[in-house]
Amino acid sequence: MRGRRYLIFIVLVVLAMVAVVLLNGGMGSATGPVMIGILLTAVLVLISVGVTTDFYSELVDSMRTESLLKVNACRFYLYGRGGSGKTTLIKSWLGGDIRPEQSTKFFAFYSGEKYVDLETKKQSRIILSDYQGQSPSQNTLNASAKVLGQPGRRLINAVFFVVDIAPRLERNNQPLSTEELIDWLATDTESKIQKRLEQHLEYIVPAILEIVFATVYSTNLLNVTLVINKIDLLESVVAMGCIPGISQANVDEYARNLFRRIEMNVREACDRITSPEHHIDFNVSIVSAANGTCVAQTFNEVLRRYANVSSNRSKPERRRTAA
């Protein structure tokens, strides 16, 4: 931020010097010195504003954001309760030190480049929406049209509904580590998992699903995925024998059965907007955003389909010739 301010400062100083040189031809007139004085005063005010406030840096950021969102990109829309791991999921795929391109109190988006094909080194721009998750309206009524596209012309290619095994817990305003979460989950395990499941069931209900799909739907939508996060926590407590009858061999099946009702609700909502002319893939992905298990695979599957569809759309139609 400071470097950007210095750059703006230098540009303004240079412009001021150029203006003075150009106006020097009028020094002989009565108004020449007055005009130069006014100009220098105005420039000094502009410099002061640029150095002491975020006005110019925010202007540059806004222009960059506008430009960024106009490019073709594979766009992901993540929906899920607060603490389910949406942001961690994004950072796991893009890199832990990635920062949002734009952030408000409720809504943010991330952007980057990802390889579609390592062999050909083909890349695609990606944009991912994120929000706090305390209220569904944050990612529906208050969602940014610049990220989603204008109503009636939405640009979203994939919707990920994110659920998890255990909530985010904090101590002294800091989230518990994975080890601390495992210790917490190791006692009264099934009851705690069931309570978290009920929270997701209250959040992802058919009425809300209808609103979500009404918010994001267009023929650009290619994929809907139910993402079951924090499988690493479940694997750990299963290994400790905290859930009778469940072993490492069937832990994924257990996780999927937990969220079967949500899966059916999402699938049915997806089926209602699917037509013979517009097929939407539906997947269930079991991941760990914390350690990266199956995260890249989940996103890359969508990215490859987006690239294939985009490639087919860009191919010119062959003209039929009469026999």
PDB file of N, CA and C in Angstrom, residues 52-86:
ATOM      1  N   THR A  52      -1.942  10.954   2.344  1.00  0.00           N
ATOM      2  CA  THR A  52      -2.513  10.808   3.689  1.00  0.00           C
ATOM      3  C   THR A  52      -3.802  10.002   3.737  1.00  0.00           C
ATOM      4  N   THR A  53      -4.371   9.643   2.590  1.00  0.00           N
ATOM      5  CA  THR A  53      -5.613   8.863   2.587  1.00  0.00           C
ATOM      6  C   THR A  53      -5.479   7.685   1.628  1.00  0.00           C
ATOM      7  N   ASP A  54      -6.519   6.849   1.609  1.00  0.00           N
ATOM      8  CA  ASP A  54      -6.551   5.688   0.712  1.00  0.00           C
ATOM      9  C   ASP A  54      -7.285   5.993  -0.587  1.00  0.00           C
ATOM     10  N   PHE A  55      -7.542   7.258  -0.864  1.00  0.00           N
ATOM     11  CA  PHE A  55      -8.386   7.597  -2.008  1.00  0.00           C
ATOM     12  C   PHE A  55      -7.837   7.031  -3.308  1.00  0.00           C
ATOM     13  N   TYR A  56      -6.562   7.323  -3.604  1.00  0.00           N
ATOM     14  CA  TYR A  56      -6.009   6.897  -4.884  1.00  0.00           C
ATOM     15  C   TYR A  56      -5.772   5.392  -4.932  1.00  0.00           C
ATOM     16  N   SER A  57      -5.310   4.837  -3.824  1.00  0.00           N
ATOM     17  CA  SER A  57      -5.086   3.390  -3.810  1.00  0.00           C
ATOM     18  C   SER A  57      -6.395   2.636  -3.993  1.00  0.00           C
ATOM     19  N   GLU A  58      -7.461   3.150  -3.367  1.00  0.00           N
ATOM     20  CA  GLU A  58      -8.762   2.515  -3.540  1.00  0.00           C
ATOM     21  C   GLU A  58      -9.264   2.681  -4.968  1.00  0.00           C
ATOM     22  N   LEU A  59      -8.955   3.831  -5.569  1.00  0.00           N
ATOM     23  CA  LEU A  59      -9.342   4.049  -6.962  1.00  0.00           C
ATOM     24  C   LEU A  59      -8.638   3.061  -7.880  1.00  0.00           C
ATOM     25  N   VAL A  60      -7.338   2.866  -7.642  1.00  0.00           N
ATOM     26  CA  VAL A  60      -6.570   1.907  -8.444  1.00  0.00           C
ATOM     27  C   VAL A  60      -7.112   0.495  -8.241  1.00  0.00           C
ATOM     28  N   ASP A  61      -7.399   0.131  -6.978  1.00  0.00           N
ATOM     29  CA  ASP A  61      -7.946  -1.197  -6.689  1.00  0.00           C
ATOM     30  C   ASP A  61      -9.282  -1.404  -7.384  1.00  0.00           C
ATOM     31  N   SER A  62     -10.113  -0.375  -7.365  1.00  0.00           N
ATOM     32  CA  SER A  62     -11.428  -0.470  -7.999  1.00  0.00           C
ATOM     33  C   SER A  62     -11.294  -0.683  -9.500  1.00  0.00           C
ATOM     34  N   MET A  63     -10.384   0.057 -10.127  1.00  0.00           N
ATOM     35  CA  MET A  63     -10.173  -0.087 -11.570  1.00  0.00           C
ATOM     36  C   MET A  63      -9.636  -1.476 -11.892  1.00  0.00           C
ATOM     37  N   ARG A  64      -8.732  -1.972 -11.050  1.00  0.00           N
ATOM     38  CA  ARG A  64      -8.171  -3.309 -11.267  1.00  0.00           C
ATOM     39  C   ARG A  64      -9.253  -4.377 -11.124  1.00  0.00           C
ATOM     40  N   THR A  65     -10.110  -4.214 -10.104  1.00  0.00           N
ATOM     41  CA  THR A  65     -11.188  -5.176  -9.883  1.00  0.00           C
ATOM     42  C   THR A  65     -12.148  -5.200 -11.058  1.00  0.00           C
ATOM     43  N   GLU A  66     -12.526  -4.014 -11.539  1.00  0.00           N
ATOM     44  CA  GLU A  66     -13.431  -3.929 -12.686  1.00  0.00           C
ATOM     45  C   GLU A  66     -12.846  -4.661 -13.882  1.00  0.00           C
ATOM     46  N   SER A  67     -11.555  -4.438 -14.133  1.00  0.00           N
ATOM     47  CA  SER A  67     -10.895  -5.078 -15.263  1.00  0.00           C
ATOM     48  C   SER A  67     -10.826  -6.587 -15.079  1.00  0.00           C
ATOM     49  N   LEU A  68     -10.521  -7.010 -13.848  1.00  0.00           N
ATOM     50  CA  LEU A  68     -10.374  -8.432 -13.547  1.00  0.00           C
ATOM     51  C   LEU A  68     -11.670  -9.193 -13.772  1.00  0.00           C
ATOM     52  N   LEU A  69     -12.787  -8.594 -13.383  1.00  0.00           N
ATOM     53  CA  LEU A  69     -14.066  -9.287 -13.447  1.00  0.00           C
ATOM     54  C   LEU A  69     -14.665  -9.309 -14.850  1.00  0.00           C
ATOM     55  N   LYS A  70     -14.063  -8.578 -15.767  1.00  0.00           N
ATOM     56  CA  LYS A  70     -14.574  -8.567 -17.135  1.00  0.00           C
ATOM     57  C   LYS A  70     -13.980  -9.690 -17.984  1.00  0.00           C
ATOM     58  N   VAL A  71     -12.924 -10.329 -17.497  1.00  0.00           N
ATOM     59  CA  VAL A  71     -12.285 -11.380 -18.281  1.00  0.00           C
ATOM     60  C   VAL A  71     -13.076 -12.677 -18.160  1.00  0.00           C
ATOM     61  N   ASN A  72     -12.925 -13.544 -19.152  1.00  0.00           N
ATOM     62  CA  ASN A  72     -13.543 -14.865 -19.085  1.00  0.00           C
ATOM     63  C   ASN A  72     -12.870 -15.671 -17.983  1.00  0.00           C
ATOM     64  N   ALA A  73     -13.671 -16.325 -17.167  1.00  0.00           N
ATOM     65  CA  ALA A  73     -13.119 -17.083 -16.042  1.00  0.00           C
ATOM     66  C   ALA A  73     -14.089 -18.169 -15.634  1.00  0.00           C
ATOM     67  N   CYS A  74     -13.538 -19.230 -15.059  1.00  0.00           N
ATOM     68  CA  CYS A  74     -14.362 -20.272 -14.447  1.00  0.00           C
ATOM     69  C   CYS A  74     -14.748 -19.770 -13.058  1.00  0.00           C
ATOM     70  N   ARG A  75     -16.042 -19.621 -12.816  1.00  0.00           N
ATOM     71  CA  ARG A  75     -16.514 -18.976 -11.588  1.00  0.00           C
ATOM     72  C   ARG A  75     -17.189 -19.982 -10.659  1.00  0.00           C
ATOM     73  N   PHE A  76     -16.728 -19.966  -9.410  1.00  0.00           N
ATOM     74  CA  PHE A  76     -17.241 -20.864  -8.382  1.00  0.00           C
ATOM     75  C   PHE A  76     -18.020 -20.065  -7.341  1.00  0.00           C
ATOM     76  N   TYR A  77     -19.150 -20.614  -6.954  1.00  0.00           N
ATOM     77  CA  TYR A  77     -20.006 -19.999  -5.932  1.00  0.00           C
ATOM     78  C   TYR A  77     -20.086 -20.976  -4.768  1.00  0.00           C
ATOM     79  N   LEU A  78     -19.568 -20.572  -3.607  1.00  0.00           N
ATOM     80  CA  LEU A  78     -19.559 -21.445  -2.437  1.00  0.00           C
ATOM     81  C   LEU A  78     -20.639 -21.010  -1.458  1.00  0.00           C
ATOM     82  N   TYR A  79     -21.395 -21.992  -0.990  1.00  0.00           N
ATOM     83  CA  TYR A  79     -22.494 -21.710  -0.067  1.00  0.00           C
ATOM     84  C   TYR A  79     -22.405 -22.682   1.105  1.00  0.00           C
ATOM     85  N   GLY A  80     -22.448 -22.155   2.313  1.00  0.00           N
ATOM     86  CA  GLY A  80     -22.398 -23.029   3.479  1.00  0.00           C
ATOM     87  C   GLY A  80     -22.401 -22.237   4.766  1.00  0.00           C
ATOM     88  N   ARG A  81     -22.708 -22.914   5.813  1.00  0.00           N
ATOM     89  CA  ARG A  81     -22.792 -22.290   7.128  1.00  0.00           C
ATOM     90  C   ARG A  81     -21.432 -21.740   7.559  1.00  0.00           C
ATOM     91  N   GLY A  82     -21.445 -20.700   8.387  1.00  0.00           N
ATOM     92  CA  GLY A  82     -20.205 -20.148   8.909  1.00  0.00           C
ATOM     93  C   GLY A  82     -19.388 -21.203   9.631  1.00  0.00           C
ATOM     94  N   GLY A  83     -18.083 -21.213   9.389  1.00  0.00           N
ATOM     95  CA  GLY A  83     -17.196 -22.169  10.037  1.00  0.00           C
ATOM     96  C   GLY A  83     -17.087 -23.506   9.339  1.00  0.00           C
ATOM     97  N   SER A  84     -17.789 -23.674   8.205  1.00  0.00           N
ATOM     98  CA  SER A  84     -17.748 -24.968   7.511  1.00  0.00           C
ATOM     99  C   SER A  84     -16.476 -25.145   6.688  1.00  0.00           C
ATOM    100  N   GLY A  85     -15.715 -24.071   6.512  1.00  0.00           N
ATOM    101  CA  GLY A  85     -14.419 -24.205   5.843  1.00  0.00           C
ATOM    102  C   GLY A  85     -14.379 -23.686   4.423  1.00  0.00           C
ATOM    103  N   LYS A  86     -15.280 -22.785   4.056  1.00  0.00           N
ATOM    104  CA  LYS A  86     -15.303 -22.269   2.685  1.00  0.00           C
ATOM    105  C   LYS A  86     -14.003 -21.543   2.335  1.00  0.00           C
TER     106      LYS A  86
END
